[in-house]
Short mmCIF file of C-alpha atoms and ligand atoms in Angstrom, two decimals:
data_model
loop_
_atom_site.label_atom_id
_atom_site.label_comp_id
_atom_site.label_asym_id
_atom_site.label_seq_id
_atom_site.Cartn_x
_atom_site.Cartn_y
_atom_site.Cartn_z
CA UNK X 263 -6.36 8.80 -16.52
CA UNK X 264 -4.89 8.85 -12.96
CA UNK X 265 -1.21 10.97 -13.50
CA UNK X 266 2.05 10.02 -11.48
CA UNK X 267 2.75 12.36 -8.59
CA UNK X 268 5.75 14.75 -9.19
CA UNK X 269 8.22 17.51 -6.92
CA UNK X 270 7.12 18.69 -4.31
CA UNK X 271 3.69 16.80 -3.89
CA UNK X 272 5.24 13.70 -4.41
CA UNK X 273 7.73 15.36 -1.66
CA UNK X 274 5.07 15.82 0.86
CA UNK X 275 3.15 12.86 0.29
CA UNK X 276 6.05 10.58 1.03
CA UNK X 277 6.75 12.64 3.96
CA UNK X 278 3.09 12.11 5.41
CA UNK X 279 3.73 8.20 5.59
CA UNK X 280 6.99 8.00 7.23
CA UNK X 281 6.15 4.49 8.01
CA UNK X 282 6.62 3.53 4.66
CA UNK X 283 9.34 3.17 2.57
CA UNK X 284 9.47 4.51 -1.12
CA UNK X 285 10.70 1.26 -3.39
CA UNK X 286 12.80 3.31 -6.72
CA UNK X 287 12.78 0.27 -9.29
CA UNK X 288 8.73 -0.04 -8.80
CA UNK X 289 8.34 4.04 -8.19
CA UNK X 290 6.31 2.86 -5.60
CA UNK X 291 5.83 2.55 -1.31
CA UNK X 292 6.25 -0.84 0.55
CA UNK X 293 5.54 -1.05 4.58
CA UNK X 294 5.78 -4.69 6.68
CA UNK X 295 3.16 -5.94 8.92
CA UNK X 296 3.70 -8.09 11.71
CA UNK X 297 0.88 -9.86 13.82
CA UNK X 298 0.70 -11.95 16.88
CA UNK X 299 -0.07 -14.78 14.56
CA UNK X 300 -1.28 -15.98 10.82
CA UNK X 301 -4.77 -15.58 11.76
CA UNK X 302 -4.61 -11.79 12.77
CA UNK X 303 -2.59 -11.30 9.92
CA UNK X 304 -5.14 -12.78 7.54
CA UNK X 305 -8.02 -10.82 8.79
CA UNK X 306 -5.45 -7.38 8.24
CA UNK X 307 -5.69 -8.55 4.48
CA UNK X 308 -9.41 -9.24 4.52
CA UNK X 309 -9.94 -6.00 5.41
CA UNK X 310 -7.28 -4.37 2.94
CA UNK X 311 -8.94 -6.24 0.55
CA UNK X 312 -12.61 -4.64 1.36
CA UNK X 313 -10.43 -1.10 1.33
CA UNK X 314 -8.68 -2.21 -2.17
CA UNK X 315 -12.02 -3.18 -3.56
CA UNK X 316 -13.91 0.44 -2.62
CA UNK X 317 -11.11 2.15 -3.70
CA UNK X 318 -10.68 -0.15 -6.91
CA UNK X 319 -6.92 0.10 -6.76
CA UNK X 320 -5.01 -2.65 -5.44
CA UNK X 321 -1.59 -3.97 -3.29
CA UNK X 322 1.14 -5.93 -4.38
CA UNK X 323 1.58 -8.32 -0.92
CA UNK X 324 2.65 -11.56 0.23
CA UNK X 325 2.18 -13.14 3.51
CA UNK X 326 4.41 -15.30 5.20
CA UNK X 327 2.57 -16.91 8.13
CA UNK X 328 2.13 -13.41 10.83
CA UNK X 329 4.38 -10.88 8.48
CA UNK X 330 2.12 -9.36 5.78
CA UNK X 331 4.39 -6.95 2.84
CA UNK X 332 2.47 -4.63 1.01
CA UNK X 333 3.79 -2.81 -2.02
CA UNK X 334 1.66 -0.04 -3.35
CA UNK X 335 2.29 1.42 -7.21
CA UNK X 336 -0.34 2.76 -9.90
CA UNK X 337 0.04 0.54 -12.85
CA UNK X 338 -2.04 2.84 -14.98
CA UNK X 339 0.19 5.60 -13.85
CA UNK X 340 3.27 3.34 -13.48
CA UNK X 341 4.08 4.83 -10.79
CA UNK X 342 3.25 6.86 -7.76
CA UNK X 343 -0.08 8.27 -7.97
CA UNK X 344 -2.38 9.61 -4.77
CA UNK X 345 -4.19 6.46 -4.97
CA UNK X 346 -1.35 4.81 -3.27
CA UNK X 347 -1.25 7.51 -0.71
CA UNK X 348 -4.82 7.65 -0.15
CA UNK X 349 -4.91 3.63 0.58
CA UNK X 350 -1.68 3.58 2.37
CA UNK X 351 -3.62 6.01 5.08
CA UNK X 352 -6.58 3.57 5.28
CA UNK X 353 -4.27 0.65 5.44
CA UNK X 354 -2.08 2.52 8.04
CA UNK X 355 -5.95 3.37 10.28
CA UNK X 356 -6.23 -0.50 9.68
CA UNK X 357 -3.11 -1.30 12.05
N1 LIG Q 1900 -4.64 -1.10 -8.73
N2 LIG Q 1900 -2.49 -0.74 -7.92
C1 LIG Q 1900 -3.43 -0.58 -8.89
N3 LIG Q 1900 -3.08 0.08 -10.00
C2 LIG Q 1900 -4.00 0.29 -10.99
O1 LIG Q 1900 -3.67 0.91 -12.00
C3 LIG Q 1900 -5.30 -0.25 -10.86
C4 LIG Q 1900 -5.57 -0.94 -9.69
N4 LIG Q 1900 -6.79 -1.48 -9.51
C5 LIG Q 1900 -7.84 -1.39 -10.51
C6 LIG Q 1900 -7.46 -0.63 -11.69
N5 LIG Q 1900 -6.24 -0.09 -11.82
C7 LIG Q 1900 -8.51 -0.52 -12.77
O2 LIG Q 1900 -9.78 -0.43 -12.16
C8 LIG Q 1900 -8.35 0.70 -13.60
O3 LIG Q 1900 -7.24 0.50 -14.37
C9 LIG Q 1900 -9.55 0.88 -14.50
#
């Protein structure tokens, strides 16, 4: 059972990402993406995807033609856990 982060872990851990935002009524971190165009921004997700699917944990995201949002929560935690850090730094190596 994957356990929320707490104190001073969840401290750092926000702290190593300071390009993204922690979001209070999901206990989780959101970051925007822009791209040149859709088609960039499309092949970003494909390749979150291929990230989401070896880590088996999964964004929350929309895309709006060159702007992808990604939201990033544990819902078996419901809440932070260090699966949403550990993507976040393989989405962030992505970009
Ligand atoms: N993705 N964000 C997120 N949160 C989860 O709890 C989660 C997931 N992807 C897959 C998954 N859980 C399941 O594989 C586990 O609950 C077994």
């Amino acid at each position: 059972m994957v356990r929320k982060l707490e104190g001073a872990e969840r401290a750092e851990a926000l702290a190593s990402l300071p390009d993204w935002t922690h979001e209070p009524k999901r206990d989780g971190i959101t970051r925007s993406f822009k791209f040149a165009d859709f088609t960039r921004a499309f092949g970003f997700m494909t390749s979150v995807a291929i990230l989401a699917e070896k880590a088996d944990h999964h964004p929350e995201w929309s895309n709006v033609y060159n702007r992808v949002d990604i939201l990033l929560t544990t819902h078996d935690a419901d809440g932070l856990s260090q699966r949403d850090i550990d993507l976040a730094r393989a989405i962030d190596a992505l970009f």
